[in-house]
Coordinates of C-alpha atoms in Angstrom, one line a residue:
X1 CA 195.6 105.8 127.9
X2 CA 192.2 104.5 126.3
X3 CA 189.5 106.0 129.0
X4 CA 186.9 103.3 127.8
X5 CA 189.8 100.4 128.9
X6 CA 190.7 102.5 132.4
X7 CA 188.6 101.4 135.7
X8 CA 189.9 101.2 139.0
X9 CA 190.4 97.6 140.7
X10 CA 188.1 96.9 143.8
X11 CA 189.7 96.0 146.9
X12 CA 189.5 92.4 147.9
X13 CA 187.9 93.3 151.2
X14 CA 184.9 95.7 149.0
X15 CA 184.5 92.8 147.0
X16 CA 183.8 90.5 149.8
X17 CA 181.4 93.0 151.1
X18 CA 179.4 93.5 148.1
X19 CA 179.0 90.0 148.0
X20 CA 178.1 89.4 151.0
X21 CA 175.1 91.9 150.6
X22 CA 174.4 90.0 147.1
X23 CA 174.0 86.9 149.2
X24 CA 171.8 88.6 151.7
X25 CA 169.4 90.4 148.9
X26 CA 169.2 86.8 147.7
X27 CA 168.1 85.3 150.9
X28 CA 165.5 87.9 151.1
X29 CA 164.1 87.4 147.6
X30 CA 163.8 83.8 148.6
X31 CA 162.2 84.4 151.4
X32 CA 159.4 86.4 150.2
X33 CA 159.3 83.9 147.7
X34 CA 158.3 81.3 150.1
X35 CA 156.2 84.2 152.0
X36 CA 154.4 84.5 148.4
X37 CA 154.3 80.8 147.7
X38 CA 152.4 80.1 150.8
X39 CA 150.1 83.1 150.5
X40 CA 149.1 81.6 146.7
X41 CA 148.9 78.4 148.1
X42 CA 146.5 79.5 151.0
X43 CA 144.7 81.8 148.7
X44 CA 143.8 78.6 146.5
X45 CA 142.7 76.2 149.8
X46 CA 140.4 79.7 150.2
X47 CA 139.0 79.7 146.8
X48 CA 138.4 75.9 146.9
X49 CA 136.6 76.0 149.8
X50 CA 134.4 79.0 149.0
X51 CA 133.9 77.3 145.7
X52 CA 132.5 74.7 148.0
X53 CA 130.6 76.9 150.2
X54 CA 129.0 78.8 147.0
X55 CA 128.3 74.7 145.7
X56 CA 126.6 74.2 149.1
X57 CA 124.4 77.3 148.9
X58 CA 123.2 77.2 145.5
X59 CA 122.1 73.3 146.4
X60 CA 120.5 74.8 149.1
X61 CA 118.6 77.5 147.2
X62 CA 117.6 75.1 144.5
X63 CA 116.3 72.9 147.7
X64 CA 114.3 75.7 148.5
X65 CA 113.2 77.3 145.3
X66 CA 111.5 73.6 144.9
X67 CA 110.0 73.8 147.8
X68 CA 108.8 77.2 147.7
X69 CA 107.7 75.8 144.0
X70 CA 106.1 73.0 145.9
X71 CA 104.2 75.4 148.3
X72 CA 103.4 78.1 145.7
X73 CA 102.1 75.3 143.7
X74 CA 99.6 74.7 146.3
X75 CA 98.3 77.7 146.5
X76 CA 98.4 79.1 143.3
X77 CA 95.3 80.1 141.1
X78 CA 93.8 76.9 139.5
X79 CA 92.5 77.7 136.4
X80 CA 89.3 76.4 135.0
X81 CA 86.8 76.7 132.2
X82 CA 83.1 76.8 132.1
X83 CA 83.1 73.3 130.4
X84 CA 84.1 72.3 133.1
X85 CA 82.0 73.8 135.8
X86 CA 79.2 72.0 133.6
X87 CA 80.5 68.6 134.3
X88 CA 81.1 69.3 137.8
X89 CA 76.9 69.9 138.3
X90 CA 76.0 66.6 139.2
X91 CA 78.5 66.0 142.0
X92 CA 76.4 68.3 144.7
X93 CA 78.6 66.9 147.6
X94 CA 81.6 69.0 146.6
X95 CA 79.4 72.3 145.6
X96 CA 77.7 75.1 148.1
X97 CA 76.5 74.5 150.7
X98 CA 77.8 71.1 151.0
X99 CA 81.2 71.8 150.5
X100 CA 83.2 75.3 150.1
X101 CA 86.3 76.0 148.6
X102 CA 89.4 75.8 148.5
X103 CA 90.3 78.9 147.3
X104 CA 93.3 80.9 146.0
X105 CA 95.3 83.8 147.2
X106 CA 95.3 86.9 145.4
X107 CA 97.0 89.5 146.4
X108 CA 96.2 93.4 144.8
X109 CA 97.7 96.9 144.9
X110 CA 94.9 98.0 147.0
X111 CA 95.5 100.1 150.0
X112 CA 92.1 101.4 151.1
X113 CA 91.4 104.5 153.3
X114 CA 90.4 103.7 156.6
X115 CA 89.7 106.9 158.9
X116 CA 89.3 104.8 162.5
X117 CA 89.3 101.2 163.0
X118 CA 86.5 101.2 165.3
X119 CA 84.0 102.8 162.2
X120 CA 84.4 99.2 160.5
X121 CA 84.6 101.3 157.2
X122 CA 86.8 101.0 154.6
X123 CA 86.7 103.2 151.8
X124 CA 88.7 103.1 147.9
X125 CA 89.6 105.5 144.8
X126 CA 87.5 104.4 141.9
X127 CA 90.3 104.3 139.7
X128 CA 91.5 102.0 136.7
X129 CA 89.2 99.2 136.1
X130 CA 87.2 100.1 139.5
X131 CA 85.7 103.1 137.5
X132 CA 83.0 101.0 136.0
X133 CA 82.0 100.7 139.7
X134 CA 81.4 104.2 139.5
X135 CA 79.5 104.4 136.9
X136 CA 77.4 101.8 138.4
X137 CA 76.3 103.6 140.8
X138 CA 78.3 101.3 143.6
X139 CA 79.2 103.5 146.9
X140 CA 83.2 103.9 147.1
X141 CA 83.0 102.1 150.7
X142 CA 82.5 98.5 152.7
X143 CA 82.8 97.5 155.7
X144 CA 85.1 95.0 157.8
X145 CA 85.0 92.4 160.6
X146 CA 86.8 93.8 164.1
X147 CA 90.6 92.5 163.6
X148 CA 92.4 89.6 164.7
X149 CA 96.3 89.4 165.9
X150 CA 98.6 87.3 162.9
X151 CA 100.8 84.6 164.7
X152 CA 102.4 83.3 162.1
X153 CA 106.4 83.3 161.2
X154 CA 107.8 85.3 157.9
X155 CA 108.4 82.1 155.9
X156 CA 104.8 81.4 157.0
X157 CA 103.7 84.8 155.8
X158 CA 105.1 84.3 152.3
X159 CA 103.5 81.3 151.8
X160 CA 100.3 82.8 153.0
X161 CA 101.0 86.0 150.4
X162 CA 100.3 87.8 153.8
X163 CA 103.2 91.1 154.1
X164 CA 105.7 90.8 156.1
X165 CA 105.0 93.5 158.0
X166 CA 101.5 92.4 158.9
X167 CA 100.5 92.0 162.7
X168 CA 96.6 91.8 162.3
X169 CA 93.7 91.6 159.8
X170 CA 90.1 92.0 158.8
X171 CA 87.4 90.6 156.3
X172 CA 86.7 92.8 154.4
X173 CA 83.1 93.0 153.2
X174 CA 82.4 94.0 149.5
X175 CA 81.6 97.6 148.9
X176 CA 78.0 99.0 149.2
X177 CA 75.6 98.3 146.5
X178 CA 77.6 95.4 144.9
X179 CA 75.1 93.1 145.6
X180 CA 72.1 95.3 143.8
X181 CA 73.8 94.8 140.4
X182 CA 72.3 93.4 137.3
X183 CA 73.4 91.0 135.5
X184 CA 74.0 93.1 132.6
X185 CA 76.8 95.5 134.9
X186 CA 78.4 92.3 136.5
X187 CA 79.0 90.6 133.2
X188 CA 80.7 94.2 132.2
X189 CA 83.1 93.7 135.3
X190 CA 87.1 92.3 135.1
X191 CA 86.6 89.5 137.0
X192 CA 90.6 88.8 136.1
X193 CA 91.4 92.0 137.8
X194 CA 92.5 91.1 141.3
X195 CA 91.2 94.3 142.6
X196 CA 87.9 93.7 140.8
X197 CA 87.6 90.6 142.3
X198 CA 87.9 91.9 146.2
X199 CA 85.8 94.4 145.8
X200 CA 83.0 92.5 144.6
X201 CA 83.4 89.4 146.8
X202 CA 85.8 90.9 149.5
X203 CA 89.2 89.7 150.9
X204 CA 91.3 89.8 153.5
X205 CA 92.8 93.5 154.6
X206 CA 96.4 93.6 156.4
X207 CA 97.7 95.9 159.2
X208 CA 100.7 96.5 160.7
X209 CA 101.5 97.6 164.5
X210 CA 100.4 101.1 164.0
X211 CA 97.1 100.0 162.1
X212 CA 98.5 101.3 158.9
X213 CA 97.0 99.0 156.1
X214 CA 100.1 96.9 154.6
X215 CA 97.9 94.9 152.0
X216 CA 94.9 93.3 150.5
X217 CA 94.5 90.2 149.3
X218 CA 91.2 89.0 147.3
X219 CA 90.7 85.2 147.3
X220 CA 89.5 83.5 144.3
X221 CA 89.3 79.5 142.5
X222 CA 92.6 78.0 143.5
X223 CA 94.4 76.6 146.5
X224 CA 95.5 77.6 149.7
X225 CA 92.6 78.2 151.6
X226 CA 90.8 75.2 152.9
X227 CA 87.5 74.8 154.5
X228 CA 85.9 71.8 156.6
X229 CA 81.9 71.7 157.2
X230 CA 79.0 72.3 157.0
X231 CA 78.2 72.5 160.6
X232 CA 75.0 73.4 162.2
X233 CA 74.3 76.9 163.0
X234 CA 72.9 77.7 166.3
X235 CA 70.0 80.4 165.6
X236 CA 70.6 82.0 168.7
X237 CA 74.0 83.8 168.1
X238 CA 71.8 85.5 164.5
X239 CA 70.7 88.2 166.3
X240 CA 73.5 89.5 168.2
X241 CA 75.9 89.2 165.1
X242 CA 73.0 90.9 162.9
X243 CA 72.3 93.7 165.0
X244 CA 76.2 94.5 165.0
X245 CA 75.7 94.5 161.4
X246 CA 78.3 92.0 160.8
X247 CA 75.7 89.4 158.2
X248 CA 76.1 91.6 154.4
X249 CA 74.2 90.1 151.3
X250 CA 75.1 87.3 149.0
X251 CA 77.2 88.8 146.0
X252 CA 78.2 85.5 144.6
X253 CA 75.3 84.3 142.3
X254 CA 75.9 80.6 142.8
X255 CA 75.6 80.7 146.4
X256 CA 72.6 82.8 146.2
X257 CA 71.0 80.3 143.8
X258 CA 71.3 78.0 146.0
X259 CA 69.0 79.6 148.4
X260 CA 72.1 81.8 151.0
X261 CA 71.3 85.6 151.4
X262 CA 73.7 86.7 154.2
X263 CA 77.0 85.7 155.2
X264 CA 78.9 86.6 157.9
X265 CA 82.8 86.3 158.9
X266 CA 83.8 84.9 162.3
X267 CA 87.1 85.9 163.5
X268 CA 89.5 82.9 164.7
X269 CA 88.9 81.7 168.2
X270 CA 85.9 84.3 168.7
X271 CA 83.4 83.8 171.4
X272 CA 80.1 84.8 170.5
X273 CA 78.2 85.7 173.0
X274 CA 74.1 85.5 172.1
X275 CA 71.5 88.0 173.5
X276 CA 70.6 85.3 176.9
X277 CA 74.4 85.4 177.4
X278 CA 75.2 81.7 176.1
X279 CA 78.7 81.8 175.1
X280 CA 80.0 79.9 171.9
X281 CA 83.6 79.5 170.2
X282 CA 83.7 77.8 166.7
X283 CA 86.2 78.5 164.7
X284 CA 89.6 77.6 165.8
X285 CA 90.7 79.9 162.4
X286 CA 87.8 81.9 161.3
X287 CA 85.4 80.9 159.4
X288 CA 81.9 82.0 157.6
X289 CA 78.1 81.9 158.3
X290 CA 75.4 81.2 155.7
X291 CA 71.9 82.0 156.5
X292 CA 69.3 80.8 153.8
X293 CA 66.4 83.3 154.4
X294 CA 65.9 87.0 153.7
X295 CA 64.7 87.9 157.2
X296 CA 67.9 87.3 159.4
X297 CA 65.9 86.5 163.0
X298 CA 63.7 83.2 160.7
X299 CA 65.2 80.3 161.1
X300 CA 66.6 77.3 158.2
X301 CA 67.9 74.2 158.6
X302 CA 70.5 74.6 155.8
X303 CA 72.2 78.0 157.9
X304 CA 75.2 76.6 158.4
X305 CA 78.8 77.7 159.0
X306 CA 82.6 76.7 157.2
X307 CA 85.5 77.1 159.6
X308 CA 89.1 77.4 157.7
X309 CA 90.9 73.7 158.3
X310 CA 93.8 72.1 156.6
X311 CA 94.2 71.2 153.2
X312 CA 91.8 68.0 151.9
X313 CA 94.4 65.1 151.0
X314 CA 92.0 64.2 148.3
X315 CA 92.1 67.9 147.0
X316 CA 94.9 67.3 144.3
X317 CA 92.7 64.8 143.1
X318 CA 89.7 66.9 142.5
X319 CA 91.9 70.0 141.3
X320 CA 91.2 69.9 137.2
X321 CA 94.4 72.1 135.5
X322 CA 93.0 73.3 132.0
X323 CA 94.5 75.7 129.7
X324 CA 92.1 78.5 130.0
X325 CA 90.9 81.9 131.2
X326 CA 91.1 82.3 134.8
X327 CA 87.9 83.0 136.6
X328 CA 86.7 84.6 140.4
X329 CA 85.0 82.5 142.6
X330 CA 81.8 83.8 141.1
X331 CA 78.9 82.2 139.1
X332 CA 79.4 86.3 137.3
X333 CA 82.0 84.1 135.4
X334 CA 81.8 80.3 135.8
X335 CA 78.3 79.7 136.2
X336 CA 76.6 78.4 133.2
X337 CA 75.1 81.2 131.3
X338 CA 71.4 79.3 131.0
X339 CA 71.7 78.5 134.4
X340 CA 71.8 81.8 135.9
X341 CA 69.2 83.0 133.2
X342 CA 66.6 79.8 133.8
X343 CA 67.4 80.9 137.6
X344 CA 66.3 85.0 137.3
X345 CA 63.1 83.7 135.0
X346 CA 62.0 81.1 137.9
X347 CA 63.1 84.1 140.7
X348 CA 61.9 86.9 138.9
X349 CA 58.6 87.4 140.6
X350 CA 59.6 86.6 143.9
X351 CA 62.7 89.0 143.6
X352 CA 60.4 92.0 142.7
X353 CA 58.3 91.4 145.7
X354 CA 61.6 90.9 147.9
X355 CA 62.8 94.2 146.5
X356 CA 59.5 96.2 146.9
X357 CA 59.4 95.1 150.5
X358 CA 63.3 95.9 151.5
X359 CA 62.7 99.3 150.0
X360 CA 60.3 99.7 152.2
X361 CA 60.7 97.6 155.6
X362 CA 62.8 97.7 158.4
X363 CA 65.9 95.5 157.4
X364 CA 65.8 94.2 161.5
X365 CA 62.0 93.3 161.8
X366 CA 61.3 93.1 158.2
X367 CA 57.5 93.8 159.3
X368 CA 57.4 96.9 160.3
X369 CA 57.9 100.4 157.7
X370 CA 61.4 102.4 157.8
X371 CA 61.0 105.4 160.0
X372 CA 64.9 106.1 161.1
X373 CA 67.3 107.7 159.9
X374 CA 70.9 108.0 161.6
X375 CA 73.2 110.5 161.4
X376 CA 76.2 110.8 160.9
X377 CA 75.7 108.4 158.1
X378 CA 72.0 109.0 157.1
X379 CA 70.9 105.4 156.3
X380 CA 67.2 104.9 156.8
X381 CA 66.4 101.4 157.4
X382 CA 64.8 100.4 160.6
X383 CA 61.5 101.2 162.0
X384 CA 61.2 103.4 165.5
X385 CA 61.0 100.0 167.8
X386 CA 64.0 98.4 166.4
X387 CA 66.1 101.6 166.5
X388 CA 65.8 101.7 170.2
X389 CA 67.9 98.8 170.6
X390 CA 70.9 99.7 168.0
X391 CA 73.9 101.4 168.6
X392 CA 75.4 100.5 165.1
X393 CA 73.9 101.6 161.9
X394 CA 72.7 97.6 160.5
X395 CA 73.8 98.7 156.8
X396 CA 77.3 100.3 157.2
X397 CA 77.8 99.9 161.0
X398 CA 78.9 103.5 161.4
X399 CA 78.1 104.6 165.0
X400 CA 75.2 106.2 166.0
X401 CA 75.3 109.5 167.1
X402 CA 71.6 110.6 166.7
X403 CA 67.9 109.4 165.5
X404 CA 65.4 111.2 163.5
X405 CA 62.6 110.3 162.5
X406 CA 61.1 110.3 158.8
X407 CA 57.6 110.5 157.8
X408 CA 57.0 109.3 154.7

């Protein structure tokens, strides 16, 4: 018999059973058909409606990327050209001191060195394009206003450029011997260098909850920061803001053509408190003082203060947005070149007198000679009556731990 013709016939009963598990195998397969069908189906009605979710969101971040565009927009640097600063002479009502401001955020890469935050003393690494500084002859160290608590929100903070980790600040004043400069070493500065720039005119610094400085920001031309005033200074809060040494020079030469020498910053919703014990609160926001005469306790009817208010609905308006190089809020840069030359020829003699008797006088009385010297920081610059009355060195506010007298 052929083997390849030879099989053995099933039973009719094994038949039936194989096809009964055929049939069941079947029912199976379409079942996890179906199973699979609906899965697909549900996986599509997911897909679709994260597709619509990921449609929602990116609407929604192209709602707020223009109005973080919007808000940026505000407050970012507005750049002008000297032209322009030229044409801009004759309107006085919207120069110093009848107007200041706006300016524009800056933030830097500075962290300056602070040892204690009741010394008031900051101090920086002369490094990059702050070695010119050095070379100067500028000290490596400036002083700051006592600090205020930040309220504001994070998306608040990012508009501000303020960190997030920020829960107070300071003004900080620029660094020692800024303001004795000539002419020559300013024009040598990068005013473009954001760092330059808050050293020279000072800033704002940023702490967070363990006093750890989180930031610096300098503030230049631009947006952002509004101011409303002039008001009326009251001469009787000079003194007790002087003697804390809070009032530094003038380091911006427009302002100090136009007759300021000592500015001072005001924290927000500080009371002052004057030497009879008359209380006074004037800034809502901070703000800063102007006094137009060398000797701090004389008196001028243009000392006046700015207090930090809410943007100018006219501002826009004034704003000129020309192609060119971006300048501090400094006449180092946009004042007219003749200007500040006809200026030094006119101030020339009066400036060597000034300098002869500051070199000389006590910076409190400004009549009698300098006869102090305090230690621990060794400035001598007050005369043996005033000294009596100071607990905080007048030039660096460093405390004082001992006085001794210098004959010279």
């Amino acid at each position: 018999m052929d083997q390849e013709n030879y099989f053995i016939p099933l039973q009719p009963e094994e038949v039936e059973k194989q096809m009964k598990e055929l049939r069941t195998r079947i029912a199976e397969l379409e079942e996890k058909n179906k199973e699979l069908t609906q899965t697909l189906l549900e996986t599509e009605k997911e897909k679709e409606e994260l597709e619509e979710k990921f449609s929602e969101k990116e609407k929604e971040k192209e709602k707020e990327k223009k109005v973080h565009f919007e808000e940026k927009k505000k407050m970012d640097i507005v750049v002008i050209s000297e032209d322009e600063v030229e044409d801009d002479e004759d309107d006085d009502t919207e120069t110093f001191p009848n107007a200041l401001g706006p300016f524009g955020i800056i933030p830097t890469n500075l962290r300056p060195k602070i040892e204690s935050m009741e010394s008031f003393i900051y101090s920086i690494s002369f490094l990059g394009k702050l070695g010119l500084l050095h070379k100067f002859n500028v000290w490596n160290f400036g002083t700051f206003s006592p600090k205020h608590p930040i309220t504001l929100d994070e998306k608040s903070k990012i508009i501000a450029k303020i960190p997030i980790k920020a829960t107070s600040f300071v003004w900080a004043y620029p660094l020692a011997g800024v303001s004795q400069l000539t002419e020559d070493q300013k024009a040598q500065l990068d005013l473009t260098a954001p760092e330059v720039v808050f050293v020279s005119f000072g800033g704002y610094l940023y702490f967070d909850s363990s006093d750890r400085v989180v930031g610096a920001n300098a503030i230049g031309i631009g947006r952002g920061l509004f101011f409303n005033g002039p008001h009326k200074w009251d001469h009787e809060f000079t003194s007790c803001l002087y003697r804390e040494g809070r009032f530094q020079d003038i380091t911006i030469q427009s302002m100090y053509d136009k007759g300021a020498r000592y500015y001072c910053w005001v924290r927000p919703n500080e009371t002052l408190v004057s030497e009879s014990k008359k209380e006074w609160k004037i800034c809502e926001n901070g703000g800063f003082v102007y006094l137009f005469h060398q000797n701090p306790f004389e008196e001028d009817p243009r000392d006046c203060f700015f207090c930090v208010g809410n943007a100018d609905p006219n501002e826009e308006k004034k704003t000129k947005n020309v192609e060119h190089e971006i300048f501090a809020f400094s006449s180092f840069a946009i004042a007219p070149k003749k200007k500040i030359q006809n200026a030094q020829k006119e101030m020339v003699t009066s400036k060597k007198i000034e300098e002869l008797e500051s070199i000389t006088h006590c910076v409190v009385c400004m009549e009698n000679l300098r006869k102090c010297m305090f230690i621990p920081c060794a400035h001598l610059s007050v005369c043996e009556e005033c000294a009596k009355s100071l607990t905080n060195c007048p030039i660096c506010r460093a405390k004082i731990q001992k006085v001794v007298n210098v004959f010279l």
